[in-house]
Amino acid sequence: MSKPSAVHPKLSDVWALTWQRLGPRRLAYAAGLILSLSQSLIMMLDPFIINLVFNALEAREFADVRLIVAAGTAVFFFLTGTFLVGEYLKQDALNGLNTGLMAQAADEAQRLPLEYAQSAHSSDLVQRAAHDTQRMTGILNLLLDRMADQAAMFAMAAAYLLALNWRIALPLLAVSPLILAAGRLIRRRLKAIGSETAEQEAAVRLCLQDALQNLEIVRALGAEDWMTERFARERTRLNRLYARRTWWQQAVMLTTTSLSNLIILVTMLVVGLLAIRGEMALGSLMVYFALVWRINGPLESIGQIWGQVQEQIGASGRVFRLLKAEKEPQAVAGEAPAPSPAQGGLTMNGVSFRYRRFAEPLLPAGPSPAADDEWTVRSIDLELATGTFTALVGPSGSGKSTVAKLAAGLLFPHSGRIRICGLDPREDAEAARALVAYVPQTPHMFGGTIRDNIAVGRPGASDEDVTAAARAAMAHPFIVGLPDGYDTVIREHGRTLSGGQKQRIALARAVLSGRPVWILDEATSALDAETEREIIAMLLRLKATGHAILFVAHRLAAVTGADEIVVMQAGSVAQRGTHEELLRDRQGLYRRLWESFAPMQAASR
Ligand code: ADP
């Protein structure tokens, strides 16, 4: 579990973000707040009516008593109706705010650097976007609704008491605000607990998701008990935090209510004495008893709500760290140069890259490496001209996939330059990526039909286009063999499809995208040799129509016809040339790889 950062957002940060996100709903929310203030008026209604009724009784005006009760009842129903409308308006605005914050967090999570997204568990990002954002809505609601409500009730009760008898009102109003000061230190503690609890909730979610998403492998390994124990351990830790939170919340409540009760006790003694001496009317005494709770009660609540606000601010730090984290470069509107077909293909000049470790608060740990051997890939030069087929080969871990991801604009070089059809991905990653068909070894299948999965890069493609792409990628025969053909629903991550079927769907996606640069990272590894040969024949046809192709290959036999083979070793380019040229170098890595693979390749042909 990542350690929570000690840095919490400020209340002003939360306020600015939520208020801005509320956008055009502000008016409805403000109207809702005003209308729901009628709840405070309802609370004030009975002391007011008690006073009127007692005065009327003292004056023996019994007709007035009836009138007051009837009018009071009518006002009560009117205020209740107003309150309900206000509640609806507020809730509707807050639902909109929740949606907006969630969408913003999800959008920012999608723009995190790929290195971060790969090193974090997806459940952590889901928790931030789907759950932690709601805490910010909670803060706005606590401040503007519950706190403002209590403040309004306090103000009305205080004004009424002052008007009634300022001599007893003033001492009470002078000491009561002390209630707010009580529990200040404890409230600060709640902020840290809020932050720790949110982190631990994410850890529990991660455990659950890990176990449930990977049932097959968990069962195969017999790791059910291990998973259950891990979950129980994290959950126990979370329960301890919940218990600590409840303890400190109770501590805030205890300090505020104790002080409040003390104040009420002392002032009641004074008022009681005044009444005994006959210096106060019976009606005033009754009203005082009703009002004193309506003055101290709201102050107690404000103290406790403030504690909750602190706790939620601590917890919402997870969203702020996501929003403030480094993001992928995006073009400033109107500044990105348009890709030019004349500059087609892809070039890499002196590209070096290292995977950075990311830690909370989502900032990369440490600067770029100084020593040469710390780079994952270094000084890579590559030229994929239009109408060429380049192969990238080398031992496992030599950096082939990293080069493929750099070429696809998914990772960004720390030094050197990449141009995709003339565009620098560091200046506008999205535009550069839109020119590349990237097919990884284990392509992701989305929820939906096979047709949706092929058309994912080109929504709105016609059925004919989808079928033509599937035919080109050798996927059509197996798709029509499925019970529902192209309408077969793919289960989570395509678990019901074989590795080779998923690869062919991914290749069909790439065909349909019609992009000029193709990066295939062992994209045919799960196919039989014959299907792979047919796919390569398709790639050669694409090459003939001006596509630039980079093919990362494990099976060397697949790429003997490449225009250039680039051989990687320990992050650098060790050799380059055609198959024949490379074989001529008897001491070269390629020759060694070829010889060690030759018997297997012969067998697979
Ligand atoms: P290849 O494709 O040749 O097998 P890779 O490019 O996948 O090699 O990996 C090169 C090196 O980078 C390996 O040492 C690997 O452990 C490391 N690596 C790959 N992906 C990541 C990642 N997301 N974070 C950190 N290190 C990584």
XYZ file of C-alpha atoms and ligand atoms in Angstrom:
632
model
C 0.000 0.000 0.000
C 1.307 3.447 -0.845
C 1.875 5.696 2.145
C -0.520 8.629 2.356
C 1.048 11.969 1.711
C 1.245 14.293 4.698
C 0.230 17.184 2.451
C -3.515 17.772 2.512
C -5.382 20.119 0.202
C -6.601 23.374 1.656
C -10.262 24.072 2.179
C -9.935 26.919 -0.328
C -8.698 24.418 -2.969
C -11.683 22.146 -2.422
C -14.010 25.112 -2.425
C -12.600 26.534 -5.667
C -12.806 23.208 -7.482
C -16.298 22.234 -6.366
C -17.775 25.704 -6.800
C -16.322 25.977 -10.289
C -17.551 22.463 -11.226
C -21.034 23.270 -9.961
C -21.174 25.635 -12.953
C -24.651 26.568 -14.167
C -26.217 24.515 -11.354
C -25.109 27.151 -8.842
C -28.362 29.050 -9.172
C -30.544 25.988 -8.540
C -28.308 24.995 -5.629
C -28.481 28.479 -4.106
C -32.286 28.487 -4.527
C -32.401 25.051 -2.896
C -30.314 26.299 0.020
C -32.540 29.315 0.550
C -35.757 27.305 0.319
C -34.497 24.637 2.684
C -33.721 27.332 5.277
C -37.437 27.023 5.967
C -36.439 24.098 8.184
C -34.860 26.618 10.570
C -38.038 28.677 10.398
C -40.035 25.545 11.287
C -37.745 25.064 14.283
C -38.338 28.686 15.310
C -42.073 28.367 14.896
C -42.875 26.707 18.208
C -41.038 29.159 20.536
C -42.683 31.969 18.591
C -46.143 30.402 18.878
C -45.584 29.504 22.554
C -44.820 33.166 23.257
C -47.915 34.394 21.383
C -50.170 31.766 22.969
C -48.952 32.499 26.508
C -49.376 36.250 26.010
C -52.899 35.675 24.637
C -53.715 33.350 27.556
C -52.425 35.897 30.073
C -54.629 38.514 28.403
C -57.530 35.940 28.371
C -57.970 36.424 24.586
C -59.113 32.830 23.852
C -60.276 33.640 20.299
C -56.751 34.809 19.541
C -55.346 31.493 20.811
C -57.455 29.593 18.251
C -56.397 31.962 15.495
C -52.721 31.655 16.412
C -52.868 27.823 16.400
C -54.680 27.734 13.009
C -52.302 30.233 11.423
C -49.310 28.398 12.928
C -50.476 25.094 11.391
C -50.925 26.683 7.942
C -47.472 28.272 8.104
C -46.017 24.905 9.193
C -47.390 23.111 6.105
C -46.277 25.907 3.785
C -42.728 25.847 5.185
C -42.597 22.042 4.980
C -43.525 22.192 1.271
C -40.890 24.853 0.646
C -38.334 22.720 2.482
C -39.059 19.665 0.299
C -38.692 21.651 -2.951
C -35.397 23.078 -1.633
C -34.087 19.603 -0.782
C -34.892 18.363 -4.308
C -33.117 21.299 -5.968
C -30.028 20.850 -3.799
C -29.791 17.106 -4.341
C -30.204 17.494 -8.085
C -27.392 20.056 -8.234
C -25.121 17.871 -6.079
C -25.760 14.838 -8.288
C -24.678 16.954 -11.256
C -21.582 18.082 -9.351
C -20.724 14.460 -8.515
C -20.976 13.463 -12.155
C -18.815 16.418 -13.229
C -16.078 15.680 -10.661
C -16.101 11.995 -11.523
C -15.769 12.749 -15.246
C -12.929 15.213 -14.579
C -11.043 12.707 -12.393
C -11.548 9.918 -14.940
C -10.343 12.224 -17.716
C -7.235 13.239 -15.744
C -6.536 9.579 -14.899
C -6.614 8.763 -18.604
C -4.012 11.441 -19.249
C -1.512 10.173 -16.674
C 1.796 9.095 -18.164
C 1.595 5.459 -19.238
C 4.469 4.578 -16.904
C 2.354 5.669 -13.956
C -0.786 3.979 -15.191
C 1.208 0.765 -15.614
C 2.755 0.896 -12.154
C -0.509 1.724 -10.333
C -3.287 -0.768 -9.852
C -6.301 0.201 -11.932
C -8.562 -0.214 -8.884
C -6.726 2.647 -7.169
C -7.582 5.019 -10.018
C -11.170 3.747 -10.116
C -11.478 4.377 -6.371
C -10.181 7.934 -6.784
C -12.522 8.747 -9.657
C -15.642 6.926 -8.514
C -15.508 7.133 -4.742
C -13.059 9.733 -3.460
C -14.574 12.487 -5.630
C -17.839 12.105 -3.720
C -16.073 13.312 -0.615
C -15.602 16.725 -2.218
C -19.300 16.981 -2.955
C -19.730 16.006 0.689
C -17.552 18.930 1.809
C -19.579 21.446 -0.200
C -22.771 19.995 1.196
C -21.469 20.077 4.768
C -20.332 23.690 4.440
C -23.164 25.266 2.506
C -26.068 23.176 3.582
C -25.648 21.739 7.021
C -23.322 24.374 8.430
C -25.168 27.324 6.874
C -28.413 25.858 8.130
C -27.107 25.690 11.671
C -25.609 29.176 11.407
C -28.972 30.523 10.231
C -30.754 28.846 13.092
C -28.237 30.273 15.554
C -28.604 33.785 14.069
C -32.409 33.705 14.190
C -32.536 32.364 17.735
C -29.934 34.878 18.887
C -31.775 37.801 17.241
C -35.071 36.701 18.734
C -33.618 36.346 22.221
C -31.891 39.732 21.949
C -35.157 41.345 20.961
C -36.964 39.596 23.779
C -34.578 40.369 26.601
C -31.117 41.633 25.782
C -29.954 41.437 29.402
C -30.163 37.641 29.464
C -29.222 37.283 25.789
C -25.878 39.075 25.981
C -24.093 36.879 28.587
C -25.257 33.741 26.768
C -24.108 35.034 23.367
C -20.793 36.142 24.829
C -19.786 32.702 26.138
C -21.495 30.330 23.686
C -18.983 30.776 20.800
C -16.443 29.099 23.097
C -18.147 25.864 22.028
C -16.606 26.337 18.563
C -13.103 26.556 20.001
C -13.521 23.286 21.931
C -12.091 20.249 20.139
C -9.948 22.274 17.734
C -6.882 20.072 18.194
C -8.966 16.924 17.882
C -10.460 18.141 14.608
C -6.996 18.580 13.168
C -6.317 14.936 14.009
C -9.440 13.938 12.047
C -7.884 15.311 8.858
C -4.974 12.871 9.072
C -7.328 9.999 9.910
C -9.533 10.900 6.934
C -6.531 10.678 4.626
C -5.338 7.335 6.060
C -8.839 5.857 5.892
C -9.250 6.787 2.223
C -5.893 5.156 1.384
C -6.845 2.012 3.261
C -10.257 1.837 1.573
C -8.390 1.838 -1.745
C -6.129 -0.985 -0.494
C -9.157 -3.102 0.440
C -10.740 -2.524 -2.954
C -7.486 -3.505 -4.650
C -7.418 -6.834 -2.754
C -10.978 -7.635 -3.709
C -10.520 -6.725 -7.358
C -7.262 -8.667 -7.588
C -8.923 -11.819 -6.282
C -12.201 -11.578 -8.192
C -10.749 -10.472 -11.512
C -8.294 -13.344 -11.641
C -10.397 -16.289 -10.463
C -8.859 -18.676 -12.961
C -5.264 -18.122 -11.913
C -6.169 -17.867 -8.212
C -7.841 -21.308 -8.423
C -5.049 -22.797 -10.521
C -2.508 -21.705 -7.911
C -4.766 -22.788 -5.048
C -4.327 -19.260 -3.706
C -7.908 -18.764 -2.427
C -6.884 -18.862 1.248
C -3.965 -16.554 0.653
C -6.300 -14.082 -1.091
C -8.875 -14.320 1.700
C -6.246 -13.785 4.371
C -4.830 -10.799 2.510
C -8.291 -9.272 2.239
C -9.033 -9.965 5.916
C -5.729 -8.338 6.940
C -6.397 -5.166 4.954
C -10.023 -5.049 6.062
C -9.000 -5.413 9.748
C -6.600 -2.511 9.292
C -9.460 -0.467 7.797
C -11.781 -1.409 10.658
C -9.150 -0.191 13.119
C -9.037 3.127 11.287
C -12.846 3.351 11.338
C -12.770 2.675 15.091
C -10.141 5.385 15.563
C -12.225 7.782 13.504
C -15.327 7.080 15.583
C -13.304 7.567 18.754
C -12.040 10.997 17.705
C -15.475 12.023 16.384
C -16.935 11.109 19.769
C -14.161 13.092 21.440
C -15.156 16.186 19.423
C -18.794 15.635 20.329
C -18.012 15.135 23.992
C -15.970 18.326 24.331
C -18.501 20.499 22.484
C -21.590 19.142 24.255
C -19.943 19.215 27.723
C -19.003 22.856 27.328
C -22.407 23.679 25.893
C -24.222 21.965 28.787
C -22.084 23.834 31.283
C -22.967 27.155 29.678
C -26.675 26.291 29.600
C -26.634 25.194 33.249
C -25.032 28.422 34.453
C -27.282 30.716 32.402
C -30.397 28.766 33.423
C -29.521 29.323 37.074
C -29.252 33.069 36.459
C -32.504 33.216 34.486
C -34.262 31.039 37.060
C -33.215 33.455 39.817
C -34.537 36.418 37.791
C -37.874 34.646 37.348
C -38.133 33.799 41.060
C -37.490 37.444 41.906
C -40.284 38.318 39.496
C -37.992 40.239 37.189
C -38.979 38.087 34.206
C -42.399 37.230 32.715
C -43.465 33.563 32.582
C -43.710 33.682 28.755
C -40.141 35.039 28.504
C -38.865 32.297 30.816
C -40.502 29.573 28.690
C -39.134 31.138 25.510
C -35.682 31.356 27.046
C -35.730 27.645 27.840
C -36.814 26.878 24.266
C -34.253 29.258 22.735
C -31.174 28.397 24.727
C -31.002 24.976 23.022
C -31.498 26.588 19.640
C -28.497 28.815 20.272
C -26.096 26.239 21.687
C -27.375 23.291 19.621
C -26.332 24.835 16.296
C -22.945 25.831 17.704
C -22.381 22.239 18.862
C -23.389 20.977 15.416
C -21.104 23.490 13.674
C -18.179 22.235 15.784
C -18.955 18.638 14.854
C -19.606 19.388 11.166
C -16.277 21.207 11.028
C -14.686 17.993 12.283
C -16.319 16.061 9.441
C -15.158 18.697 6.951
C -11.557 18.262 8.143
C -11.822 14.502 7.790
C -13.222 14.775 4.261
C -10.522 17.274 3.256
C -7.910 14.745 4.381
C -9.626 12.043 2.323
C -10.106 14.196 -0.780
C -6.318 14.633 -0.966
C -6.310 11.497 -3.127
C -8.337 13.264 -5.799
C -6.169 16.387 -5.652
C -3.006 14.398 -6.060
C -4.538 12.775 -9.142
C -5.606 16.149 -10.577
C -2.217 17.761 -9.925
C -0.082 14.835 -11.071
C 2.039 15.138 -14.178
C 0.024 14.509 -17.334
C 0.857 13.565 -20.879
C 1.580 16.468 -23.179
C -1.465 17.824 -24.977
C -1.480 20.285 -27.808
C -2.530 23.836 -27.045
C -5.631 24.330 -29.179
C -4.748 25.452 -32.658
C -0.986 25.090 -32.181
C -0.406 21.517 -33.295
C 0.992 21.287 -36.809
C -1.142 19.139 -39.094
C 0.439 15.804 -40.069
C 1.767 15.883 -43.541
C 1.605 12.795 -45.778
C 4.763 14.056 -47.445
C 6.531 13.602 -44.134
C 4.982 10.124 -43.690
C 6.619 7.319 -41.789
C 8.372 7.488 -38.489
C 11.816 8.563 -37.352
C 13.640 8.170 -34.042
C 16.864 10.040 -33.465
C 19.074 9.370 -30.457
C 16.120 8.306 -28.319
C 16.826 7.361 -24.690
C 14.244 6.385 -22.128
C 13.989 5.008 -18.603
C 10.885 3.822 -16.720
C 10.423 6.124 -13.771
C 9.070 4.905 -10.474
C 5.995 6.809 -9.377
C 5.045 7.290 -5.758
C 2.420 9.270 -3.910
C 1.650 12.035 -4.518
C 1.866 10.631 -8.039
C 5.073 12.466 -8.695
C 7.951 10.701 -10.432
C 10.618 9.667 -7.953
C 14.109 10.871 -8.775
C 15.580 12.733 -11.748
C 16.600 11.244 -15.087
C 19.547 8.869 -14.740
C 23.044 10.152 -15.145
C 24.761 6.803 -15.712
C 24.399 5.158 -19.115
C 23.437 1.752 -17.766
C 20.396 3.165 -15.990
C 18.550 3.797 -19.260
C 16.027 1.152 -20.352
C 16.801 1.994 -23.986
C 19.447 4.428 -25.147
C 20.482 6.279 -28.270
C 18.026 4.516 -30.554
C 17.965 5.602 -34.194
C 15.194 4.210 -36.350
C 13.805 5.193 -39.704
C 10.511 3.721 -40.849
C 10.038 5.265 -44.272
C 6.673 4.995 -45.996
C 6.374 1.686 -47.857
C 8.899 -0.157 -45.695
C 8.744 -3.150 -43.368
C 11.179 -3.039 -40.466
C 11.620 -5.844 -37.949
C 12.795 -5.422 -34.369
C 14.333 -8.508 -32.803
C 16.509 -9.366 -29.804
C 16.582 -11.330 -26.580
C 13.810 -10.990 -24.035
C 14.202 -7.839 -21.910
C 16.413 -6.095 -24.491
C 13.923 -3.223 -24.818
C 11.918 -4.132 -27.960
C 8.492 -3.458 -26.411
C 9.747 -0.217 -24.936
C 10.916 0.955 -28.374
C 7.534 -0.108 -29.826
C 5.652 1.927 -27.194
C 7.911 4.932 -27.789
C 7.229 4.643 -31.517
C 3.488 4.428 -30.866
C 3.594 7.674 -28.859
C 2.626 5.848 -25.655
C 5.893 6.641 -23.853
C 7.925 9.827 -24.238
C 11.685 9.887 -24.645
C 13.812 11.662 -22.032
C 16.245 12.646 -24.739
C 16.306 12.411 -28.505
C 13.424 12.981 -30.862
C 10.546 11.033 -32.368
C 8.572 12.175 -35.383
C 5.390 10.402 -36.457
C 4.437 11.682 -39.925
C 6.283 14.848 -38.946
C 4.524 15.209 -35.566
C 6.390 15.209 -32.264
C 4.369 13.166 -29.728
C 5.735 15.351 -26.945
C 3.952 18.311 -28.494
C 0.658 16.579 -29.181
C 0.480 12.976 -28.107
C -3.113 12.470 -29.153
C -2.623 13.689 -32.712
C 0.571 11.652 -33.094
C -1.049 8.488 -31.756
C -3.973 8.930 -34.122
C -1.538 8.126 -36.945
C -0.385 4.832 -35.471
C -2.058 1.428 -35.467
C -0.514 -0.201 -32.388
C -1.132 -3.906 -31.828
C 0.286 -5.383 -28.608
C 0.950 -9.039 -27.854
C -2.038 -9.399 -25.514
C -4.658 -7.012 -26.842
C -7.441 -5.890 -24.538
C -11.003 -6.898 -25.383
C -13.706 -4.478 -24.282
C -17.173 -5.388 -23.061
C -19.566 -5.553 -26.074
C -19.847 -7.534 -29.294
C -17.051 -8.623 -31.588
C -18.278 -6.008 -34.059
C -17.936 -3.267 -31.384
C -14.471 -4.530 -30.561
C -13.304 -4.295 -34.156
C -14.900 -0.887 -34.721
C -13.579 0.569 -31.456
C -10.996 2.750 -33.218
C -13.520 3.911 -35.836
C -16.984 4.246 -34.344
C -19.701 4.384 -36.977
C -17.870 2.066 -39.397
C -20.279 0.145 -41.621
C -20.825 -3.617 -41.243
C -19.174 -4.120 -44.638
C -16.024 -2.273 -43.491
C -15.894 -4.337 -40.290
C -16.239 -7.594 -42.238
C -13.609 -6.535 -44.786
C -11.171 -5.686 -41.961
C -11.869 -9.026 -40.268
C -11.276 -10.875 -43.561
C -7.942 -9.085 -44.053
C -6.884 -10.021 -40.517
C -7.885 -13.689 -40.987
C -10.521 -13.265 -38.288
C -13.643 -13.692 -40.438
C -13.669 -17.548 -40.574
C -13.623 -18.031 -36.798
C -16.075 -15.165 -36.176
C -18.743 -16.591 -38.494
C -18.215 -19.950 -36.792
C -19.370 -18.478 -33.456
C -23.083 -18.905 -32.588
C -23.871 -15.195 -32.902
C -21.161 -14.318 -35.436
C -20.175 -10.653 -35.305
C -22.845 -10.088 -32.627
C -21.205 -12.504 -30.187
C -20.835 -10.728 -26.885
C -17.290 -10.776 -25.580
C -17.130 -11.554 -21.875
C -14.797 -9.671 -19.554
C -11.337 -9.291 -21.142
C -12.319 -11.763 -23.864
C -11.868 -14.764 -21.585
C -13.957 -16.936 -23.894
C -11.612 -16.311 -26.850
C -8.258 -17.911 -27.518
C -5.067 -15.821 -27.583
C -4.852 -16.154 -31.367
C -8.499 -15.105 -31.852
C -7.929 -12.000 -29.733
C -4.833 -11.150 -31.745
C -6.789 -11.441 -35.003
C -9.548 -9.153 -33.661
C -6.863 -6.650 -32.679
C -5.335 -6.862 -36.170
C -8.791 -6.302 -37.709
C -9.109 -3.202 -35.503
C -5.826 -1.949 -36.887
C -6.897 -2.611 -40.501
C -10.148 -0.732 -39.922
C -8.376 2.233 -38.350
C -6.677 2.914 -41.709
C -3.667 4.517 -40.006
C -0.457 5.017 -41.977
C 2.067 3.734 -39.411
C 1.808 0.206 -37.984
C 3.575 -0.909 -34.809
C 3.086 -4.609 -34.058
C 4.562 -5.864 -30.801
C 4.686 -9.665 -31.093
C 1.155 -9.240 -32.396
C 1.140 -12.638 -34.090
C 2.843 -14.670 -31.343
C -0.284 -16.732 -30.575
C -1.026 -17.568 -34.216
C -0.047 -20.772 -35.970
C 2.748 -20.462 -38.521
C 0.388 -20.521 -41.504
C -1.928 -17.810 -40.211
C 1.117 -15.745 -39.266
C 2.422 -16.076 -42.835
C -0.914 -14.842 -44.179
C -0.869 -11.894 -41.799
C 2.635 -11.022 -42.951
C 1.449 -11.224 -46.555
C -1.295 -8.728 -45.608
C 1.327 -6.459 -44.026
C 3.392 -6.612 -47.185
C 0.312 -5.535 -49.180
C -0.111 -2.620 -46.760
C 3.563 -1.766 -47.240
C 2.993 -1.682 -50.984
C 0.291 0.949 -50.442
C 2.711 3.245 -48.573
C 2.322 2.128 -44.966
C 5.330 2.177 -42.645
C 5.516 -1.006 -40.560
C 7.512 -1.909 -37.450
C 7.191 -5.583 -36.541
C 8.569 -6.736 -33.190
C 9.216 -10.438 -33.632
C 10.148 -13.325 -31.450
C 10.111 -15.885 -34.289
C 12.895 -14.732 -36.585
C 11.586 -16.836 -39.483
C 8.594 -14.516 -39.705
C 10.677 -11.491 -40.664
C 13.368 -12.769 -42.978
C 11.828 -10.730 -45.798
C 11.945 -7.419 -43.890
C 13.576 -4.416 -45.563
C 15.623 -3.896 -42.427
C 16.065 -5.981 -39.276
C 17.131 -4.061 -36.172
C 18.701 -6.250 -33.498
C 18.526 -5.024 -29.935
C 20.666 -6.026 -27.003
C 20.529 -4.617 -23.449
C 18.669 -1.482 -24.485
C 20.812 -0.574 -27.502
C 20.834 -1.379 -31.186
C 23.484 -4.071 -31.643
C 23.112 -4.689 -35.385
C 20.987 -3.683 -38.336
C 20.646 -4.893 -41.934
C 18.730 -7.354 -44.071
C 18.441 -11.024 -43.049
C 21.201 -12.014 -45.466
C 23.541 -9.208 -44.418
C 23.079 -10.015 -40.745
C 23.660 -13.735 -41.223
C 26.993 -12.960 -42.873
C 28.372 -11.643 -39.573
C 29.294 -14.984 -38.001
C 30.036 -13.452 -34.581
C 26.947 -11.266 -34.601
C 24.029 -11.614 -32.174
C 21.548 -12.138 -35.019
C 23.420 -15.145 -36.324
C 23.501 -16.637 -32.806
C 19.785 -16.018 -32.335
C 19.032 -17.487 -35.739
C 21.035 -20.618 -35.060
C 19.473 -21.189 -31.665
C 16.003 -20.690 -33.107
C 16.533 -22.554 -36.380
C 15.501 -26.058 -35.189
C 12.290 -24.675 -33.623
C 11.523 -22.599 -36.683
C 12.000 -25.559 -38.945
C 9.592 -27.534 -36.770
C 6.933 -24.823 -36.841
C 6.991 -24.472 -40.612
P 11.486 -6.835 -24.498
O 10.264 -6.365 -25.218
O 12.706 -6.814 -25.360
O 11.301 -8.138 -23.807
P 10.898 -4.656 -22.665
O 10.959 -3.409 -23.466
O 9.587 -5.232 -22.359
O 11.828 -5.770 -23.342
O 11.647 -4.413 -21.283
C 12.912 -3.774 -21.193
C 13.231 -3.565 -19.708
O 12.334 -2.635 -19.170
C 13.106 -4.832 -18.886
O 14.188 -4.835 -17.976
C 11.797 -4.655 -18.142
O 11.862 -5.248 -16.884
C 11.684 -3.149 -18.020
N 10.284 -2.706 -18.027
C 9.357 -2.991 -18.963
N 8.169 -2.380 -18.678
C 8.366 -1.694 -17.530
C 7.542 -0.853 -16.719
N 6.276 -0.586 -17.044
N 8.085 -0.317 -15.614
C 9.353 -0.564 -15.276
N 10.186 -1.324 -15.987
C 9.721 -1.899 -17.116
